PDB file of C-alpha atoms in Angstrom:
ATOM      1  CA  MET A   1     140.118  97.331 125.243  1.00 46.00           C
ATOM      2  CA  GLU A   2     137.193  98.098 123.461  1.00 57.00           C
ATOM      3  CA  GLN A   3     134.747  99.585 126.441  1.00 65.00           C
ATOM      4  CA  TYR A   4     131.354  99.849 123.974  1.00 55.00           C
ATOM      5  CA  LYS A   5     130.054  99.200 121.042  1.00 54.00           C
ATOM      6  CA  VAL A   6     128.885 101.865 118.214  1.00 55.00           C
ATOM      7  CA  ILE A   7     125.970 100.685 116.099  1.00 50.00           C
ATOM      8  CA  GLU A   8     125.580 102.839 112.998  1.00 52.00           C
ATOM      9  CA  ILE A   9     121.577 102.997 112.775  1.00 50.00           C
ATOM     10  CA  LYS A  10     120.855 106.062 109.998  1.00 55.00           C
ATOM     11  CA  GLU A  11     121.902 103.827 107.205  1.00 59.00           C
ATOM     12  CA  SER A  12     119.448 100.936 108.175  1.00 63.00           C
ATOM     13  CA  VAL A  13     116.689 103.316 108.942  1.00 70.00           C
ATOM     14  CA  PHE A  14     117.447 104.804 104.871  1.00 84.00           C
ATOM     15  CA  GLU A  15     117.606 101.836 103.671  1.00 86.00           C
ATOM     16  CA  ASN A  16     114.806 100.276 105.139  1.00 91.00           C
ATOM     17  CA  ASN A  17     112.755 103.081 104.201  1.00 93.00           C
ATOM     18  CA  ASP A  18     113.873 102.889 100.459  1.00 94.00           C
ATOM     19  CA  ARG A  19     112.681  99.535  99.859  1.00 95.00           C
ATOM     20  CA  ASP A  20     109.502 100.351 101.326  1.00 96.00           C
ATOM     21  CA  ALA A  21     108.848 103.560  99.248  1.00 97.00           C
ATOM     22  CA  GLU A  22     110.203 101.199  96.373  1.00 97.00           C
ATOM     23  CA  ARG A  23     107.159  98.575  97.194  1.00 97.00           C
ATOM     24  CA  LEU A  24     104.989 101.449  97.397  1.00 97.00           C
ATOM     25  CA  ARG A  25     105.770 102.908  94.311  1.00 98.00           C
ATOM     26  CA  GLN A  26     105.131  99.509  92.566  1.00 97.00           C
ATOM     27  CA  GLN A  27     101.539  99.460  94.283  1.00 96.00           C
ATOM     28  CA  LEU A  28     101.045 103.001  92.428  1.00 97.00           C
ATOM     29  CA  LYS A  29     101.898 101.765  88.854  1.00 97.00           C
ATOM     30  CA  GLU A  30      99.548  99.167  89.438  1.00 96.00           C
ATOM     31  CA  GLU A  31      97.031 101.315  90.551  1.00 95.00           C
ATOM     32  CA  LYS A  32      97.819 103.813  87.670  1.00 96.00           C
ATOM     33  CA  THR A  33      98.189 106.328  90.167  1.00 97.00           C
ATOM     34  CA  PHE A  34     100.682 109.250  90.109  1.00 98.00           C
ATOM     35  CA  LEU A  35     102.278 110.574  93.070  1.00 98.00           C
ATOM     36  CA  LEU A  36     104.162 113.660  93.059  1.00 98.00           C
ATOM     37  CA  ASN A  37     106.087 114.756  96.509  1.00 97.00           C
ATOM     38  CA  LEU A  38     106.034 119.025  96.573  1.00 97.00           C
ATOM     39  CA  MET A  39     108.800 120.283  98.994  1.00 96.00           C
ATOM     40  CA  SER A  40     109.980 124.110  99.471  1.00 95.00           C
ATOM     41  CA  SER A  41     110.514 125.962 102.651  1.00 94.00           C
ATOM     42  CA  PRO A  42     107.706 128.104 104.560  1.00 91.00           C
ATOM     43  CA  GLY A  43     106.488 130.809 102.423  1.00 92.00           C
ATOM     44  CA  SER A  44     107.582 129.739  98.686  1.00 96.00           C
ATOM     45  CA  GLY A  45     103.904 129.620  97.665  1.00 94.00           C
ATOM     46  CA  LYS A  46     103.367 125.764  97.842  1.00 92.00           C
ATOM     47  CA  THR A  47     100.042 126.203  98.520  1.00 90.00           C
ATOM     48  CA  THR A  48      99.352 128.938  95.812  1.00 94.00           C
ATOM     49  CA  THR A  49     101.190 126.958  93.091  1.00 96.00           C
ATOM     50  CA  LEU A  50      99.490 123.901  94.009  1.00 95.00           C
ATOM     51  CA  THR A  51      96.396 125.546  93.754  1.00 95.00           C
ATOM     52  CA  ARG A  52      96.990 127.030  90.034  1.00 97.00           C
ATOM     53  CA  THR A  53      97.966 123.699  89.158  1.00 97.00           C
ATOM     54  CA  ILE A  54      94.516 122.077  89.974  1.00 97.00           C
ATOM     55  CA  GLU A  55      93.076 124.810  88.285  1.00 96.00           C
ATOM     56  CA  ASN A  56      94.845 123.868  85.136  1.00 97.00           C
ATOM     57  CA  LEU A  57      94.746 120.116  85.135  1.00 97.00           C
ATOM     58  CA  ARG A  58      91.137 119.296  86.925  1.00 94.00           C
ATOM     59  CA  GLU A  59      89.431 119.268  83.844  1.00 95.00           C
ATOM     60  CA  GLU A  60      91.697 116.329  82.548  1.00 95.00           C
ATOM     61  CA  MET A  61      92.309 114.180  85.583  1.00 96.00           C
ATOM     62  CA  ASN A  62      91.411 113.443  88.970  1.00 96.00           C
ATOM     63  CA  ILE A  63      93.368 115.532  91.431  1.00 96.00           C
ATOM     64  CA  ALA A  64      94.125 114.649  95.181  1.00 95.00           C
ATOM     65  CA  VAL A  65      95.690 115.937  97.560  1.00 94.00           C
ATOM     66  CA  MET A  66      97.684 115.729 101.175  1.00 91.00           C
ATOM     67  CA  GLU A  67      98.890 118.295 102.822  1.00 88.00           C
ATOM     68  CA  ALA A  68     101.388 117.408 105.490  1.00 84.00           C
ATOM     69  CA  ASP A  69     102.119 119.469 107.929  1.00 76.00           C
ATOM     70  CA  ILE A  70     103.455 119.763 111.839  1.00 58.00           C
ATOM     71  CA  ASP A  71      99.909 121.068 112.660  1.00 60.00           C
ATOM     72  CA  SER A  72      96.740 122.939 111.699  1.00 60.00           C
ATOM     73  CA  ASP A  73      94.834 122.059 108.778  1.00 66.00           C
ATOM     74  CA  VAL A  74      95.115 125.787 106.998  1.00 72.00           C
ATOM     75  CA  ASP A  75      96.248 124.610 103.735  1.00 76.00           C
ATOM     76  CA  ALA A  76      94.325 121.764 103.645  1.00 80.00           C
ATOM     77  CA  GLU A  77      91.437 124.011 103.797  1.00 85.00           C
ATOM     78  CA  THR A  78      92.438 126.460 101.227  1.00 86.00           C
ATOM     79  CA  ILE A  79      93.039 123.245  98.863  1.00 88.00           C
ATOM     80  CA  ALA A  80      89.584 122.024  99.773  1.00 88.00           C
ATOM     81  CA  ARG A  81      87.617 124.695  98.046  1.00 90.00           C
ATOM     82  CA  THR A  82      89.682 123.861  94.563  1.00 89.00           C
ATOM     83  CA  GLY A  83      87.290 120.926  94.646  1.00 90.00           C
ATOM     84  CA  ALA A  84      90.056 118.381  94.839  1.00 91.00           C
ATOM     85  CA  LYS A  85      89.975 115.516  97.410  1.00 91.00           C
ATOM     86  CA  THR A  86      91.857 116.789  99.983  1.00 89.00           C
ATOM     87  CA  ILE A  87      93.212 115.054 103.829  1.00 89.00           C
ATOM     88  CA  GLN A  88      95.554 116.883 106.286  1.00 87.00           C
ATOM     89  CA  LEU A  89      98.398 114.686 107.589  1.00 86.00           C
ATOM     90  CA  HIS A  90      99.945 115.406 111.114  1.00 78.00           C
ATOM     91  CA  THR A  91     103.370 114.577 111.631  1.00 75.00           C
ATOM     92  CA  GLY A  92     103.167 115.508 115.832  1.00 71.00           C
ATOM     93  CA  GLY A  93     106.189 117.363 115.613  1.00 66.00           C
ATOM     94  CA  MET A  94     108.562 115.537 112.467  1.00 72.00           C
ATOM     95  CA  CYS A  95     109.811 117.763 109.943  1.00 77.00           C
ATOM     96  CA  HIS A  96     109.494 115.332 107.141  1.00 78.00           C
ATOM     97  CA  LEU A  97     107.385 112.225 105.909  1.00 87.00           C
ATOM     98  CA  ASP A  98     108.710 108.602 105.096  1.00 91.00           C
ATOM     99  CA  ALA A  99     107.341 105.995 102.539  1.00 94.00           C
ATOM    100  CA  ASP A 100     105.130 104.555 105.672  1.00 92.00           C
ATOM    101  CA  MET A 101     103.589 107.685 106.454  1.00 90.00           C
ATOM    102  CA  THR A 102     102.634 108.743 103.015  1.00 93.00           C
ATOM    103  CA  ARG A 103     101.362 105.382 102.844  1.00 94.00           C
ATOM    104  CA  GLN A 104      98.854 105.363 105.617  1.00 91.00           C
ATOM    105  CA  GLY A 105      97.980 108.538 104.311  1.00 91.00           C
ATOM    106  CA  LEU A 106      96.721 107.283 100.481  1.00 94.00           C
ATOM    107  CA  ARG A 107      95.089 104.467 102.467  1.00 92.00           C
ATOM    108  CA  GLU A 108      92.991 106.700 104.603  1.00 90.00           C
ATOM    109  CA  MET A 109      92.132 109.222 101.743  1.00 91.00           C
ATOM    110  CA  GLY A 110      91.684 106.508  98.448  1.00 92.00           C
ATOM    111  CA  THR A 111      93.206 106.374  95.704  1.00 91.00           C
ATOM    112  CA  GLU A 112      90.445 104.799  93.566  1.00 89.00           C
ATOM    113  CA  ASP A 113      90.043 106.614  90.278  1.00 89.00           C
ATOM    114  CA  THR A 114      92.592 109.076  90.945  1.00 96.00           C
ATOM    115  CA  ASP A 115      94.929 110.080  88.556  1.00 97.00           C
ATOM    116  CA  LEU A 116      97.388 112.491  90.420  1.00 98.00           C
ATOM    117  CA  VAL A 117      98.026 112.850  94.070  1.00 97.00           C
ATOM    118  CA  VAL A 118     100.242 115.614  95.236  1.00 97.00           C
ATOM    119  CA  LEU A 119     101.971 115.054  98.592  1.00 95.00           C
ATOM    120  CA  GLU A 120     102.720 118.769  99.948  1.00 92.00           C
ATOM    121  CA  ASN A 121     105.559 118.003 101.987  1.00 92.00           C
ATOM    122  CA  VAL A 122     106.555 119.815 105.326  1.00 89.00           C
ATOM    123  CA  GLY A 123     108.319 123.448 104.899  1.00 88.00           C
ATOM    124  CA  ASN A 124     111.702 122.539 105.387  1.00 90.00           C
ATOM    125  CA  LEU A 125     114.569 122.541 102.658  1.00 94.00           C
ATOM    126  CA  VAL A 126     116.581 119.499 104.365  1.00 94.00           C
ATOM    127  CA  CYS A 127     114.421 117.006 106.634  1.00 91.00           C
ATOM    128  CA  PRO A 128     112.200 116.082 103.616  1.00 92.00           C
ATOM    129  CA  ALA A 129     115.442 115.776 100.702  1.00 95.00           C
ATOM    130  CA  GLU A 130     116.336 112.471 103.172  1.00 93.00           C
ATOM    131  CA  PHE A 131     113.828 110.216 103.065  1.00 94.00           C
ATOM    132  CA  ASP A 132     111.829 108.626  99.893  1.00 96.00           C
ATOM    133  CA  THR A 133     108.684 108.999 100.253  1.00 96.00           C
ATOM    134  CA  GLY A 134     107.461 106.385  97.296  1.00 97.00           C
ATOM    135  CA  ALA A 135     106.745 109.210  94.646  1.00 98.00           C
ATOM    136  CA  VAL A 136     107.037 108.710  91.558  1.00 98.00           C
ATOM    137  CA  LYS A 137     108.552 111.908  90.874  1.00 98.00           C
ATOM    138  CA  ASN A 138     110.122 115.257  93.379  1.00 98.00           C
ATOM    139  CA  ALA A 139     109.194 118.484  92.781  1.00 98.00           C
ATOM    140  CA  MET A 140     110.541 121.618  94.784  1.00 98.00           C
ATOM    141  CA  ILE A 141     109.760 125.264  95.266  1.00 98.00           C
ATOM    142  CA  LEU A 142     112.167 128.120  95.502  1.00 98.00           C
ATOM    143  CA  SER A 143     111.195 131.549  95.724  1.00 98.00           C
ATOM    144  CA  VAL A 144     112.779 134.817  94.666  1.00 98.00           C
ATOM    145  CA  PRO A 145     112.889 136.133  98.305  1.00 98.00           C
ATOM    146  CA  GLU A 146     115.070 132.925  99.474  1.00 97.00           C
ATOM    147  CA  GLY A 147     117.737 134.234  97.241  1.00 97.00           C
ATOM    148  CA  HIS A 148     119.602 132.234  94.033  1.00 97.00           C
ATOM    149  CA  ASP A 149     122.184 130.950  96.305  1.00 97.00           C
ATOM    150  CA  LYS A 150     120.067 128.251  97.894  1.00 98.00           C
ATOM    151  CA  PRO A 151     121.159 125.033  95.474  1.00 98.00           C
ATOM    152  CA  LEU A 152     124.679 125.864  97.112  1.00 97.00           C
ATOM    153  CA  LYS A 153     123.465 125.725 100.599  1.00 97.00           C
ATOM    154  CA  TYR A 154     121.386 123.064 100.240  1.00 97.00           C
ATOM    155  CA  PRO A 155     122.567 120.406  97.764  1.00 97.00           C
ATOM    156  CA  LEU A 156     120.619 117.481  98.446  1.00 97.00           C
ATOM    157  CA  ILE A 157     116.668 118.462  97.796  1.00 98.00           C
ATOM    158  CA  PHE A 158     118.446 120.022  94.487  1.00 98.00           C
ATOM    159  CA  GLN A 159     120.007 116.683  93.408  1.00 98.00           C
ATOM    160  CA  VAL A 160     116.744 114.584  94.680  1.00 98.00           C
ATOM    161  CA  CYS A 161     114.462 116.796  92.611  1.00 98.00           C
ATOM    162  CA  ASP A 162     113.465 116.208  88.787  1.00 98.00           C
ATOM    163  CA  ALA A 163     111.731 119.343  88.707  1.00 98.00           C
ATOM    164  CA  LEU A 164     112.504 122.969  90.046  1.00 98.00           C
ATOM    165  CA  ILE A 165     109.967 125.956  90.063  1.00 98.00           C
ATOM    166  CA  ILE A 166     111.181 129.255  90.792  1.00 98.00           C
ATOM    167  CA  ASN A 167     108.325 131.429  92.256  1.00 98.00           C
ATOM    168  CA  LYS A 168     107.294 134.709  92.682  1.00 98.00           C
ATOM    169  CA  ILE A 169     108.994 136.310  89.323  1.00 98.00           C
ATOM    170  CA  ASP A 170     106.835 139.367  89.660  1.00 98.00           C
ATOM    171  CA  VAL A 171     108.913 140.318  92.437  1.00 98.00           C
ATOM    172  CA  MET A 172     112.326 139.933  90.967  1.00 97.00           C
ATOM    173  CA  PRO A 173     113.012 143.708  90.068  1.00 96.00           C
ATOM    174  CA  TYR A 174     112.333 144.009  94.016  1.00 97.00           C
ATOM    175  CA  PHE A 175     115.141 141.437  95.240  1.00 97.00           C
ATOM    176  CA  ASP A 176     118.848 140.555  94.646  1.00 96.00           C
ATOM    177  CA  PHE A 177     118.001 137.549  92.368  1.00 97.00           C
ATOM    178  CA  ASP A 178     119.731 136.308  89.569  1.00 98.00           C
ATOM    179  CA  LEU A 179     117.603 133.715  87.685  1.00 98.00           C
ATOM    180  CA  GLU A 180     120.635 132.816  85.568  1.00 98.00           C
ATOM    181  CA  LYS A 181     123.115 132.377  88.497  1.00 98.00           C
ATOM    182  CA  VAL A 182     120.181 130.224  90.257  1.00 98.00           C
ATOM    183  CA  LYS A 183     119.853 127.662  86.906  1.00 98.00           C
ATOM    184  CA  GLU A 184     123.846 127.691  86.768  1.00 98.00           C
ATOM    185  CA  PHE A 185     123.687 126.527  90.798  1.00 98.00           C
ATOM    186  CA  ALA A 186     120.871 124.227  90.659  1.00 98.00           C
ATOM    187  CA  HIS A 187     122.072 122.456  87.298  1.00 98.00           C
ATOM    188  CA  MET A 188     125.326 122.231  89.244  1.00 98.00           C
ATOM    189  CA  ARG A 189     123.278 119.978  91.527  1.00 97.00           C
ATOM    190  CA  ASN A 190     121.725 118.037  89.194  1.00 98.00           C
ATOM    191  CA  PRO A 191     122.060 118.305  85.329  1.00 98.00           C
ATOM    192  CA  ASP A 192     118.919 116.691  84.722  1.00 98.00           C
ATOM    193  CA  LEU A 193     116.684 119.454  86.748  1.00 98.00           C
ATOM    194  CA  LYS A 194     113.504 120.848  84.601  1.00 98.00           C
ATOM    195  CA  ILE A 195     113.674 124.433  85.793  1.00 98.00           C
ATOM    196  CA  PHE A 196     110.183 126.606  85.546  1.00 98.00           C
ATOM    197  CA  PRO A 197     110.157 129.896  86.561  1.00 98.00           C
ATOM    198  CA  ILE A 198     106.330 131.260  87.274  1.00 98.00           C
ATOM    199  CA  SER A 199     104.353 133.532  89.469  1.00 98.00           C
ATOM    200  CA  ALA A 200     101.695 131.595  90.977  1.00 97.00           C
ATOM    201  CA  LYS A 201      99.956 135.013  91.531  1.00 96.00           C
ATOM    202  CA  THR A 202      99.802 136.031  88.403  1.00 97.00           C
ATOM    203  CA  GLY A 203      99.736 132.357  86.402  1.00 97.00           C
ATOM    204  CA  GLU A 204     103.292 133.413  84.087  1.00 98.00           C
ATOM    205  CA  GLY A 205     104.620 130.267  83.565  1.00 98.00           C
ATOM    206  CA  VAL A 206     102.458 128.064  85.005  1.00 98.00           C
ATOM    207  CA  ASP A 207     101.450 126.762  81.624  1.00 98.00           C
ATOM    208  CA  ALA A 208     104.731 125.316  81.126  1.00 98.00           C
ATOM    209  CA  TRP A 209     105.128 123.605  84.709  1.00 98.00           C
ATOM    210  CA  CYS A 210     101.445 121.939  84.092  1.00 98.00           C
ATOM    211  CA  GLN A 211     102.169 120.657  80.926  1.00 98.00           C
ATOM    212  CA  TRP A 212     105.597 118.773  82.050  1.00 98.00           C
ATOM    213  CA  LEU A 213     103.408 117.090  84.894  1.00 98.00           C
ATOM    214  CA  ARG A 214     100.583 116.413  82.256  1.00 98.00           C
ATOM    215  CA  GLU A 215     103.465 114.341  80.647  1.00 98.00           C
ATOM    216  CA  GLN A 216     104.807 112.551  83.562  1.00 98.00           C
ATOM    217  CA  VAL A 217     101.546 111.857  84.793  1.00 98.00           C
ATOM    218  CA  ARG A 218     100.458 110.212  81.506  1.00 97.00           C
ATOM    219  CA  ASP A 219     103.638 108.441  80.469  1.00 97.00           C
ATOM    220  CA  TRP A 220     103.014 106.772  84.655  1.00 97.00           C
ATOM    221  CA  ASN A 221      99.581 105.977  84.057  1.00 92.00           C
ATOM    222  CA  ALA A 222      99.877 104.185  80.326  1.00 88.00           C
TER     223      ALA A 222
END
């Protein structure tokens, strides 16, 4: 005789969030605002890459940034110095953002006359990949010191992303990092993944990444 009932709630939570994310995307489409969800592990160079991206694109479009962290506002201070509209989101200990949390941030920040909003997600290769934030595109950063085997260890984030930025290529001579291997492994997870090797520190490769992003924003806001 069955003594208790087992209720699977995980799927329901994701389903509800997915529906909410689709509604948010439709709202962004109507407003002609492009939302990019940028994910990575801590220390990969998200903020430096974002700073370079803003410098490349700010003459062409109005850019805003939502900085998500468990605590602190260090990254928001850095981004605010670029002149981009910036808001800090504290997740209260949660290691990801979902669609409703993203909507709250957008509402508080305001997206009037904003062409591109970048959500710099919480530093983590697992949790953020599980939740659709309502972004138009997902991108991630993998830095050279993290190693070329990460697509094998953290498959989901590579599967849900549209673009992979491989950062810190300026230090490749000092690490056992195989650029061709990481491309191979990443394309095993996602054959359509666009890959951009860059150095956010020196600026190498940033133009190609910005050109891809420019095209995505233009097509969405057309």
